[in-house]
PDB file of C-alpha atoms in Angstrom:
ATOM      1  CA  LEU A  24       9.528   9.231  18.558  1.00 54.00           C
ATOM      2  CA  GLY A  25      10.208   6.144  16.805  1.00 62.00           C
ATOM      3  CA  ILE A  26      13.747   6.194  17.110  1.00 63.00           C
ATOM      4  CA  LYS A  27      13.045   7.495  20.514  1.00 66.00           C
ATOM      5  CA  TRP A  28      11.848   4.050  20.897  1.00 66.00           C
ATOM      6  CA  ALA A  29      14.212   1.924  19.515  1.00 70.00           C
ATOM      7  CA  LYS A  30      16.986   3.852  21.493  1.00 70.00           C
ATOM      8  CA  VAL A  31      15.591   2.180  24.547  1.00 69.00           C
ATOM      9  CA  ALA A  32      14.817  -1.004  22.958  1.00 75.00           C
ATOM     10  CA  TYR A  33      18.984  -1.680  22.019  1.00 69.00           C
ATOM     11  CA  GLY A  34      19.607  -0.285  25.525  1.00 72.00           C
ATOM     12  CA  TYR A  35      17.688  -2.836  26.622  1.00 65.00           C
ATOM     13  CA  PHE A  36      19.261  -5.541  24.633  1.00 71.00           C
ATOM     14  CA  LYS A  37      22.652  -4.726  25.404  1.00 71.00           C
ATOM     15  CA  ASP A  38      21.795  -4.305  29.294  1.00 71.00           C
ATOM     16  CA  PHE A  39      20.099  -7.719  28.964  1.00 65.00           C
ATOM     17  CA  GLY A  40      19.955  -9.356  26.641  1.00 73.00           C
ATOM     18  CA  LEU A  41      23.617  -9.036  25.222  1.00 69.00           C
ATOM     19  CA  PRO A  42      25.423 -11.229  28.847  1.00 72.00           C
ATOM     20  CA  ASN A  43      23.128 -14.072  28.394  1.00 69.00           C
ATOM     21  CA  ILE A  44      24.091 -15.044  24.930  1.00 73.00           C
ATOM     22  CA  PRO A  45      27.118 -17.692  25.306  1.00 73.00           C
ATOM     23  CA  GLY A  46      30.724 -17.158  24.870  1.00 68.00           C
ATOM     24  CA  ASP A  47      31.601 -17.375  21.068  1.00 70.00           C
ATOM     25  CA  ASP A  48      28.644 -15.899  19.767  1.00 73.00           C
ATOM     26  CA  LYS A  49      28.850 -13.173  22.211  1.00 75.00           C
ATOM     27  CA  GLU A  50      32.001 -12.050  20.840  1.00 76.00           C
ATOM     28  CA  LYS A  51      30.727 -12.256  17.215  1.00 76.00           C
ATOM     29  CA  VAL A  52      27.425 -10.320  17.719  1.00 78.00           C
ATOM     30  CA  GLU A  53      29.875  -7.939  20.002  1.00 78.00           C
ATOM     31  CA  ALA A  54      31.867  -6.957  17.027  1.00 81.00           C
ATOM     32  CA  PHE A  55      28.513  -7.283  14.219  1.00 81.00           C
ATOM     33  CA  LEU A  56      26.693  -4.312  17.196  1.00 83.00           C
ATOM     34  CA  LYS A  57      30.773  -1.928  17.463  1.00 85.00           C
ATOM     35  CA  LYS A  58      30.181  -2.111  13.112  1.00 86.00           C
ATOM     36  CA  ALA A  59      26.374  -1.620  13.331  1.00 86.00           C
ATOM     37  CA  GLU A  60      26.024   1.565  16.093  1.00 87.00           C
ATOM     38  CA  PRO A  61      27.725   3.914  13.628  1.00 91.00           C
ATOM     39  CA  ILE A  62      25.493   2.964  10.931  1.00 90.00           C
ATOM     40  CA  PHE A  63      22.059   3.104  13.130  1.00 88.00           C
ATOM     41  CA  SER A  64      23.339   6.241  14.383  1.00 90.00           C
ATOM     42  CA  SER A  65      23.105   7.437  10.328  1.00 93.00           C
ATOM     43  CA  LEU A  66      20.476   5.900   9.942  1.00 91.00           C
ATOM     44  CA  ALA A  67      18.270   8.107  12.989  1.00 90.00           C
ATOM     45  CA  LYS A  68      19.834  11.395  11.404  1.00 93.00           C
ATOM     46  CA  THR A  69      18.443  10.343   7.884  1.00 94.00           C
ATOM     47  CA  THR A  70      15.216  10.127   9.353  1.00 91.00           C
ATOM     48  CA  GLU A  71      15.753  13.288  11.843  1.00 90.00           C
ATOM     49  CA  THR A  72      17.008  15.549   8.835  1.00 94.00           C
ATOM     50  CA  LEU A  73      15.791  14.252   5.887  1.00 94.00           C
ATOM     51  CA  LEU A  74      12.011  11.736   6.117  1.00 93.00           C
ATOM     52  CA  ASN A  75      10.341  14.053   9.078  1.00 91.00           C
ATOM     53  CA  PRO A  76      11.155  17.382   7.672  1.00 93.00           C
ATOM     54  CA  ALA A  77       9.807  15.628   3.872  1.00 94.00           C
ATOM     55  CA  MET A  78       6.876  14.228   5.735  1.00 88.00           C
ATOM     56  CA  LYS A  79       5.948  16.802   7.924  1.00 76.00           C
ATOM     57  CA  ASP A  80       2.354  17.329   5.784  1.00 70.00           C
ATOM     58  CA  GLY A  81       1.536  14.266   8.181  1.00 78.00           C
ATOM     59  CA  GLN A  82      -1.142  13.077   5.294  1.00 86.00           C
ATOM     60  CA  ILE A  83      -1.792   9.109   5.030  1.00 91.00           C
ATOM     61  CA  GLY A  84      -4.695   7.685   3.037  1.00 92.00           C
ATOM     62  CA  LEU A  85      -5.250   4.073   1.724  1.00 94.00           C
ATOM     63  CA  VAL A  86      -7.265   3.556  -1.374  1.00 93.00           C
ATOM     64  CA  LEU A  87      -8.773   0.772  -2.805  1.00 93.00           C
ATOM     65  CA  ASP A  88      -9.991   0.807  -6.838  1.00 92.00           C
ATOM     66  CA  GLY A  89     -10.939  -1.486  -9.754  1.00 93.00           C
ATOM     67  CA  LYS A  90     -10.395   0.092 -12.942  1.00 93.00           C
ATOM     68  CA  ILE A  91      -7.596  -2.103 -14.600  1.00 95.00           C
ATOM     69  CA  THR A  92      -9.318  -5.136 -16.139  1.00 96.00           C
ATOM     70  CA  SER A  93      -8.362  -8.458 -18.483  1.00 95.00           C
ATOM     71  CA  LYS A  94     -10.400 -11.643 -19.156  1.00 95.00           C
ATOM     72  CA  GLN A  95      -7.730 -13.017 -18.512  1.00 94.00           C
ATOM     73  CA  TRP A  96      -5.159 -12.431 -15.532  1.00 94.00           C
ATOM     74  CA  SER A  97      -2.988 -15.808 -16.099  1.00 91.00           C
ATOM     75  CA  PRO A  98      -3.079 -18.636 -18.384  1.00 90.00           C
ATOM     76  CA  MET A  99      -3.818 -21.191 -15.468  1.00 89.00           C
ATOM     77  CA  MET A 100      -7.211 -19.407 -14.784  1.00 91.00           C
ATOM     78  CA  PRO A 101      -9.749 -20.295 -17.781  1.00 93.00           C
ATOM     79  CA  LYS A 102     -10.770 -17.046 -19.972  1.00 94.00           C
ATOM     80  CA  SER A 103     -13.808 -14.963 -18.657  1.00 95.00           C
ATOM     81  CA  LYS A 104     -16.434 -13.500 -21.379  1.00 93.00           C
ATOM     82  CA  LYS A 105     -16.296 -10.381 -19.276  1.00 95.00           C
ATOM     83  CA  GLU A 106     -13.941  -8.101 -18.222  1.00 96.00           C
ATOM     84  CA  LEU A 107     -12.581  -8.780 -14.955  1.00 96.00           C
ATOM     85  CA  PRO A 108     -11.854  -6.110 -12.563  1.00 97.00           C
ATOM     86  CA  MET A 109      -8.404  -6.418 -10.546  1.00 95.00           C
ATOM     87  CA  LEU A 110      -8.529  -4.871  -6.727  1.00 94.00           C
ATOM     88  CA  GLU A 111      -5.812  -1.860  -6.822  1.00 95.00           C
ATOM     89  CA  LEU A 112      -4.378  -1.003  -3.682  1.00 95.00           C
ATOM     90  CA  GLY A 113      -2.838   2.468  -3.028  1.00 95.00           C
ATOM     91  CA  LEU A 114      -1.589   3.761   0.100  1.00 94.00           C
ATOM     92  CA  PHE A 115      -0.205   6.958  -0.503  1.00 90.00           C
ATOM     93  CA  PHE A 116       1.847   9.602   2.118  1.00 91.00           C
ATOM     94  CA  GLY A 117       1.770  13.728   1.487  1.00 91.00           C
ATOM     95  CA  LEU A 118       4.845  15.363   1.000  1.00 92.00           C
ATOM     96  CA  ALA A 119       6.259  18.503   1.798  1.00 92.00           C
ATOM     97  CA  ASP A 120      10.145  17.450   0.157  1.00 93.00           C
ATOM     98  CA  SER A 121       9.395  15.184  -2.170  1.00 92.00           C
ATOM     99  CA  GLU A 122      13.469  15.827  -2.739  1.00 94.00           C
ATOM    100  CA  LYS A 123      14.277  14.748   1.090  1.00 95.00           C
ATOM    101  CA  PHE A 124      11.620  11.972   0.920  1.00 94.00           C
ATOM    102  CA  THR A 125      13.859  10.303  -2.281  1.00 95.00           C
ATOM    103  CA  LYS A 126      16.800  10.639  -1.019  1.00 96.00           C
ATOM    104  CA  ALA A 127      16.243   9.741   2.607  1.00 95.00           C
ATOM    105  CA  ILE A 128      14.647   6.290   1.509  1.00 95.00           C
ATOM    106  CA  SER A 129      18.159   6.224  -0.776  1.00 95.00           C
ATOM    107  CA  GLU A 130      20.145   6.281   2.419  1.00 95.00           C
ATOM    108  CA  TYR A 131      17.912   3.869   3.974  1.00 95.00           C
ATOM    109  CA  ARG A 132      19.124   0.961   1.456  1.00 95.00           C
ATOM    110  CA  GLU A 133      22.579   1.810   1.844  1.00 95.00           C
ATOM    111  CA  GLY A 134      22.545   1.591   5.267  1.00 93.00           C
ATOM    112  CA  ILE A 135      20.235  -1.333   5.235  1.00 92.00           C
ATOM    113  CA  ASN A 136      23.394  -3.242   2.857  1.00 92.00           C
ATOM    114  CA  LYS A 137      25.650  -1.689   5.615  1.00 91.00           C
ATOM    115  CA  LEU A 138      24.010  -4.337   8.102  1.00 88.00           C
ATOM    116  CA  ILE A 139      23.836  -7.033   5.466  1.00 88.00           C
ATOM    117  CA  LYS A 140      27.460  -6.844   5.251  1.00 86.00           C
ATOM    118  CA  ALA A 141      28.474  -6.130   8.389  1.00 84.00           C
ATOM    119  CA  GLY A 142      26.076  -8.974  10.023  1.00 82.00           C
ATOM    120  CA  ALA A 143      27.108 -11.598   7.164  1.00 79.00           C
ATOM    121  CA  GLU A 144      30.038 -13.084   9.816  1.00 73.00           C
ATOM    122  CA  LEU A 145      26.879 -13.899  12.085  1.00 73.00           C
ATOM    123  CA  ASP A 146      26.124 -16.235   9.382  1.00 71.00           C
ATOM    124  CA  PRO A 147      28.204 -19.179   8.469  1.00 68.00           C
ATOM    125  CA  SER A 148      26.301 -20.267   5.913  1.00 69.00           C
ATOM    126  CA  GLY A 149      27.374 -17.464   3.869  1.00 67.00           C
ATOM    127  CA  MET A 150      24.259 -16.591   2.198  1.00 70.00           C
ATOM    128  CA  VAL A 151      23.687 -12.873   4.257  1.00 69.00           C
ATOM    129  CA  GLY A 152      27.229 -11.903   2.468  1.00 67.00           C
ATOM    130  CA  GLY A 153      25.851 -12.226  -0.589  1.00 75.00           C
ATOM    131  CA  PHE A 154      22.963 -10.401  -0.868  1.00 84.00           C
ATOM    132  CA  LYS A 155      21.903  -7.286  -1.216  1.00 88.00           C
ATOM    133  CA  ILE A 156      19.357  -4.399  -2.133  1.00 91.00           C
ATOM    134  CA  PRO A 157      19.863  -3.231  -5.490  1.00 93.00           C
ATOM    135  CA  ALA A 158      18.987   0.081  -6.824  1.00 94.00           C
ATOM    136  CA  PRO A 159      15.269   0.075  -7.889  1.00 95.00           C
ATOM    137  CA  ALA A 160      14.656   0.829 -11.972  1.00 96.00           C
ATOM    138  CA  THR A 161      13.195   4.054 -12.761  1.00 95.00           C
ATOM    139  CA  LYS A 162       9.940   5.203 -14.404  1.00 93.00           C
ATOM    140  CA  GLU A 163       8.602   8.375 -15.851  1.00 93.00           C
ATOM    141  CA  ILE A 164       4.812   8.802 -15.132  1.00 91.00           C
ATOM    142  CA  ALA A 165       2.574  11.672 -15.601  1.00 85.00           C
ATOM    143  CA  GLY A 166       5.392  14.069 -14.583  1.00 85.00           C
ATOM    144  CA  ALA A 167       6.806  12.098 -11.085  1.00 92.00           C
ATOM    145  CA  LYS A 168       8.744   9.354 -11.268  1.00 93.00           C
ATOM    146  CA  SER A 169       8.613   5.601  -9.964  1.00 95.00           C
ATOM    147  CA  TYR A 170      10.772   3.038  -8.478  1.00 96.00           C
ATOM    148  CA  TYR A 171       9.990  -0.492  -9.033  1.00 95.00           C
ATOM    149  CA  TYR A 172      11.700  -3.897  -9.267  1.00 94.00           C
ATOM    150  CA  PRO A 173      10.806  -5.376 -12.688  1.00 92.00           C
ATOM    151  CA  ILE A 174       8.792  -8.943 -11.693  1.00 86.00           C
ATOM    152  CA  PRO A 175      10.159 -11.617 -14.507  1.00 82.00           C
ATOM    153  CA  ASP A 176       8.096 -12.500 -16.845  1.00 78.00           C
ATOM    154  CA  LEU A 177       7.296 -16.301 -16.396  1.00 74.00           C
ATOM    155  CA  GLY A 178       3.427 -15.846 -18.360  1.00 76.00           C
ATOM    156  CA  VAL A 179       2.485 -16.854 -14.597  1.00 82.00           C
ATOM    157  CA  VAL A 180       0.120 -13.307 -14.205  1.00 86.00           C
ATOM    158  CA  ASP A 181      -0.620 -10.234 -16.262  1.00 90.00           C
ATOM    159  CA  ASN A 182       2.537  -8.238 -16.828  1.00 89.00           C
ATOM    160  CA  ARG A 183       1.228  -4.733 -15.847  1.00 91.00           C
ATOM    161  CA  LEU A 184       0.379  -6.151 -12.482  1.00 92.00           C
ATOM    162  CA  GLN A 185       4.041  -4.534 -11.337  1.00 93.00           C
ATOM    163  CA  PRO A 186       4.325  -3.065  -7.723  1.00 95.00           C
ATOM    164  CA  GLY A 187       5.978   0.110  -7.413  1.00 95.00           C
ATOM    165  CA  ALA A 188       6.304   3.634  -5.401  1.00 95.00           C
ATOM    166  CA  VAL A 189       5.769   6.757  -7.357  1.00 95.00           C
ATOM    167  CA  VAL A 190       7.284  10.218  -5.945  1.00 94.00           C
ATOM    168  CA  GLY A 191       5.526  13.446  -7.335  1.00 90.00           C
ATOM    169  CA  LYS A 192       5.716  16.319  -5.916  1.00 87.00           C
ATOM    170  CA  ASP A 193       3.159  16.627  -2.794  1.00 88.00           C
ATOM    171  CA  PHE A 194       3.295  13.024  -2.130  1.00 89.00           C
ATOM    172  CA  SER A 195       4.262   9.704  -2.416  1.00 93.00           C
ATOM    173  CA  ALA A 196       2.162   6.303  -2.926  1.00 93.00           C
ATOM    174  CA  VAL A 197       3.120   2.625  -3.126  1.00 95.00           C
ATOM    175  CA  THR A 198       1.088   1.069  -6.098  1.00 95.00           C
ATOM    176  CA  LEU A 199       0.774  -2.403  -7.900  1.00 94.00           C
ATOM    177  CA  SER A 200       0.793  -1.235 -11.044  1.00 94.00           C
ATOM    178  CA  PHE A 201       1.454   1.831 -13.477  1.00 94.00           C
ATOM    179  CA  GLU A 202      -2.226   2.529 -14.145  1.00 94.00           C
ATOM    180  CA  HIS A 203      -3.211   2.971 -10.841  1.00 94.00           C
ATOM    181  CA  ALA A 204      -0.004   5.457  -9.873  1.00 93.00           C
ATOM    182  CA  GLU A 205      -1.080   7.802 -12.420  1.00 91.00           C
ATOM    183  CA  ARG A 206      -4.264   7.754 -12.393  1.00 91.00           C
ATOM    184  CA  LEU A 207      -3.516   8.601  -8.361  1.00 89.00           C
ATOM    185  CA  LEU A 208      -1.524  11.118  -9.678  1.00 87.00           C
ATOM    186  CA  LYS A 209      -4.045  13.706 -11.774  1.00 86.00           C
ATOM    187  CA  LYS A 210      -6.233  15.055 -10.116  1.00 81.00           C
ATOM    188  CA  SER A 211      -9.882  14.787 -10.479  1.00 78.00           C
ATOM    189  CA  PRO A 212     -13.507  16.347  -8.453  1.00 76.00           C
ATOM    190  CA  LEU A 213     -15.126  13.263  -6.460  1.00 73.00           C
ATOM    191  CA  GLY A 214     -18.108  12.765  -8.546  1.00 70.00           C
ATOM    192  CA  SER A 215     -19.533  10.907  -5.467  1.00 69.00           C
ATOM    193  CA  ALA A 216     -22.974  12.015  -4.186  1.00 68.00           C
ATOM    194  CA  ALA A 217     -22.083  10.910  -0.561  1.00 67.00           C
ATOM    195  CA  ALA A 218     -19.321  13.085  -1.223  1.00 69.00           C
ATOM    196  CA  LYS A 219     -20.760  16.005  -2.153  1.00 70.00           C
ATOM    197  CA  LEU A 220     -23.241  15.766   0.546  1.00 69.00           C
ATOM    198  CA  ALA A 221     -20.746  15.503   3.487  1.00 65.00           C
ATOM    199  CA  GLY A 222     -19.179  19.135   2.203  1.00 68.00           C
ATOM    200  CA  THR A 223     -15.639  18.017   0.901  1.00 67.00           C
ATOM    201  CA  ASN A 224     -14.937  22.235   0.755  1.00 70.00           C
ATOM    202  CA  LYS A 225     -13.532  21.854   4.430  1.00 73.00           C
ATOM    203  CA  ASN A 226      -9.911  21.600   5.337  1.00 80.00           C
ATOM    204  CA  ALA A 227     -10.337  18.462   6.712  1.00 82.00           C
ATOM    205  CA  SER A 228      -8.595  16.643   9.180  1.00 85.00           C
ATOM    206  CA  GLY A 229      -9.870  13.061   8.177  1.00 89.00           C
ATOM    207  CA  PHE A 230     -12.066  11.747   5.121  1.00 88.00           C
ATOM    208  CA  LEU A 231     -13.480   8.315   3.960  1.00 90.00           C
ATOM    209  CA  LEU A 232     -15.948   8.039   1.537  1.00 89.00           C
ATOM    210  CA  TYR A 233     -17.125   3.985   0.424  1.00 91.00           C
ATOM    211  CA  ASP A 234     -19.220   3.293  -2.968  1.00 90.00           C
ATOM    212  CA  ASN A 235     -20.694   0.763  -2.402  1.00 92.00           C
ATOM    213  CA  THR A 236     -22.201   0.470  -5.868  1.00 90.00           C
ATOM    214  CA  GLU A 237     -19.011   0.407  -7.831  1.00 91.00           C
ATOM    215  CA  LEU A 238     -18.035  -2.429  -4.710  1.00 93.00           C
ATOM    216  CA  LEU A 239     -20.036  -4.812  -5.731  1.00 95.00           C
ATOM    217  CA  LYS A 240     -19.813  -4.122  -9.213  1.00 94.00           C
ATOM    218  CA  PHE A 241     -16.155  -5.714  -8.751  1.00 95.00           C
ATOM    219  CA  LEU A 242     -17.784  -8.354  -7.181  1.00 96.00           C
ATOM    220  CA  SER A 243     -20.696  -9.100  -9.528  1.00 96.00           C
ATOM    221  CA  ALA A 244     -17.718  -9.039 -12.168  1.00 96.00           C
ATOM    222  CA  TRP A 245     -16.080 -12.365 -10.643  1.00 96.00           C
ATOM    223  CA  ILE A 246     -18.954 -13.584  -8.828  1.00 95.00           C
ATOM    224  CA  GLY A 247     -20.392 -13.933 -12.668  1.00 94.00           C
ATOM    225  CA  PHE A 248     -17.411 -15.525 -13.661  1.00 95.00           C
ATOM    226  CA  GLY A 249     -17.210 -18.220 -10.932  1.00 93.00           C
ATOM    227  CA  LEU A 250     -20.683 -18.877 -11.757  1.00 92.00           C
ATOM    228  CA  ASP A 251     -19.628 -19.788 -15.399  1.00 92.00           C
ATOM    229  CA  GLN A 252     -18.236 -22.554 -13.893  1.00 90.00           C
ATOM    230  CA  MET A 253     -20.080 -24.279 -12.557  1.00 89.00           C
ATOM    231  CA  PRO A 254     -20.993 -28.397 -14.223  1.00 89.00           C
ATOM    232  CA  PRO A 255     -24.328 -27.834 -16.575  1.00 84.00           C
ATOM    233  CA  GLY A 256     -27.314 -27.744 -15.150  1.00 84.00           C
ATOM    234  CA  LEU A 257     -26.589 -27.083 -12.030  1.00 86.00           C
ATOM    235  CA  ASP A 258     -28.228 -23.757 -11.759  1.00 80.00           C
ATOM    236  CA  GLU A 259     -31.136 -24.902 -13.371  1.00 82.00           C
ATOM    237  CA  ALA A 260     -31.752 -27.214 -11.068  1.00 82.00           C
ATOM    238  CA  LEU A 261     -31.018 -24.502  -7.500  1.00 86.00           C
ATOM    239  CA  GLY A 262     -31.735 -21.482  -9.381  1.00 87.00           C
ATOM    240  CA  ILE A 263     -28.097 -19.959  -8.218  1.00 90.00           C
ATOM    241  CA  ARG A 264     -28.272 -17.222 -10.702  1.00 91.00           C
ATOM    242  CA  SER A 265     -31.212 -15.612  -9.268  1.00 93.00           C
ATOM    243  CA  GLN A 266     -30.981 -16.479  -5.482  1.00 93.00           C
ATOM    244  CA  VAL A 267     -27.137 -14.228  -5.971  1.00 94.00           C
ATOM    245  CA  LYS A 268     -28.955 -11.303  -7.871  1.00 93.00           C
ATOM    246  CA  THR A 269     -31.534 -10.957  -5.035  1.00 94.00           C
ATOM    247  CA  VAL A 270     -28.853 -11.415  -2.470  1.00 95.00           C
ATOM    248  CA  LEU A 271     -26.508  -7.957  -5.018  1.00 95.00           C
ATOM    249  CA  ASP A 272     -30.521  -6.460  -5.573  1.00 94.00           C
ATOM    250  CA  VAL A 273     -30.413  -6.027  -1.972  1.00 95.00           C
ATOM    251  CA  LEU A 274     -27.124  -5.082  -1.382  1.00 95.00           C
ATOM    252  CA  GLY A 275     -27.136  -2.517  -3.555  1.00 93.00           C
ATOM    253  CA  THR A 276     -30.074  -0.231  -1.863  1.00 95.00           C
ATOM    254  CA  CYS A 277     -26.970   1.106  -0.096  1.00 93.00           C
ATOM    255  CA  LYS A 278     -25.061   4.010  -2.860  1.00 90.00           C
ATOM    256  CA  GLY A 279     -22.224   4.868  -0.344  1.00 89.00           C
ATOM    257  CA  ILE A 280     -20.967   6.033   2.828  1.00 91.00           C
ATOM    258  CA  ALA A 281     -19.057   9.757   3.365  1.00 88.00           C
ATOM    259  CA  SER A 282     -17.338  10.930   6.000  1.00 89.00           C
ATOM    260  CA  ILE A 283     -15.298  14.200   6.821  1.00 88.00           C
ATOM    261  CA  THR A 284     -13.621  15.031   9.746  1.00 91.00           C
ATOM    262  CA  TYR A 285     -12.669  18.484  10.463  1.00 88.00           C
ATOM    263  CA  GLU A 286     -11.989  21.802  12.763  1.00 89.00           C
ATOM    264  CA  GLU A 287     -14.861  24.442  13.436  1.00 87.00           C
ATOM    265  CA  ASP A 288     -14.620  26.959  15.734  1.00 88.00           C
ATOM    266  CA  GLY A 289     -11.665  24.885  18.000  1.00 89.00           C
ATOM    267  CA  ILE A 290     -14.280  22.490  18.147  1.00 93.00           C
ATOM    268  CA  THR A 291     -13.543  18.703  16.149  1.00 93.00           C
ATOM    269  CA  VAL A 292     -16.716  18.473  13.995  1.00 90.00           C
ATOM    270  CA  SER A 293     -17.005  14.752  12.490  1.00 90.00           C
ATOM    271  CA  ARG A 294     -19.925  14.174   9.743  1.00 87.00           C
ATOM    272  CA  THR A 295     -20.961  11.491   7.713  1.00 89.00           C
ATOM    273  CA  VAL A 296     -23.938  10.338   5.086  1.00 87.00           C
ATOM    274  CA  ASN A 297     -25.220   7.516   4.285  1.00 89.00           C
ATOM    275  CA  ILE A 298     -27.317   7.299   1.093  1.00 89.00           C
ATOM    276  CA  TRP A 299     -29.179   4.259   0.536  1.00 92.00           C
ATOM    277  CA  LYS A 300     -32.294   3.618  -2.663  1.00 90.00           C
ATOM    278  CA  ASP A 301     -35.227   1.383  -2.396  1.00 89.00           C
ATOM    279  CA  LEU A 302     -35.527  -1.253  -4.442  1.00 84.00           C
ATOM    280  CA  GLU A 303     -37.643  -0.299  -7.723  1.00 74.00           C
TER     281      GLU A 303
END
């Protein structure tokens, strides 16, 4: 579908956009398109023969976690009395063929570099022609391979924060740290009470799990760190910590939410479970 609409957009550009480009620039654009068209065709073939078959499983998911911690994520911030969790964002895709997926990504990088080289004549400064996407560094993680571009150690942020893409047998994930990637690669049962009540034994077409207790633990750590930076005597005068604790306690009455969508006897069924607990 993406290839189809890309072809349509390109056709519109050639029919309506190109004729309106001034003379000298038009010649440069036409020269670029002459070089670029076979590259686009090659990238389209890569999508059809490698990427689509590799991802025919069709699953996609988003994970937010916060298990990696530090008392000082950057030298530019005060050191915390307690461990501060970092928000870990992970985007993952189900794979039917990890080798085809890896090859497709490599061919995309090569194709983009060819397009950059072809478009160098459109840049009078010469900066574009000198740019090239290098091959990423690799690292073995839990039986899978992670691809990443090393961040220079400038002492600005904790070096455990290293974005990368890990490719396993059944899925690929983009994460902000190797630790998060390793956790995602390990199979582990869901311990959430809400998830168990929702019925995770179904062949789900969609699933959502929200753990409010863990989110509040994350927020509490950072809120506490922020309150520690208050001027002396301010909390005693206004009772800010006490008020914040009351708000967090009230928000904590929600323990979690789980939702699952599955097909049963030809009917699409969605089931959602909310767990709440009164203040003690």
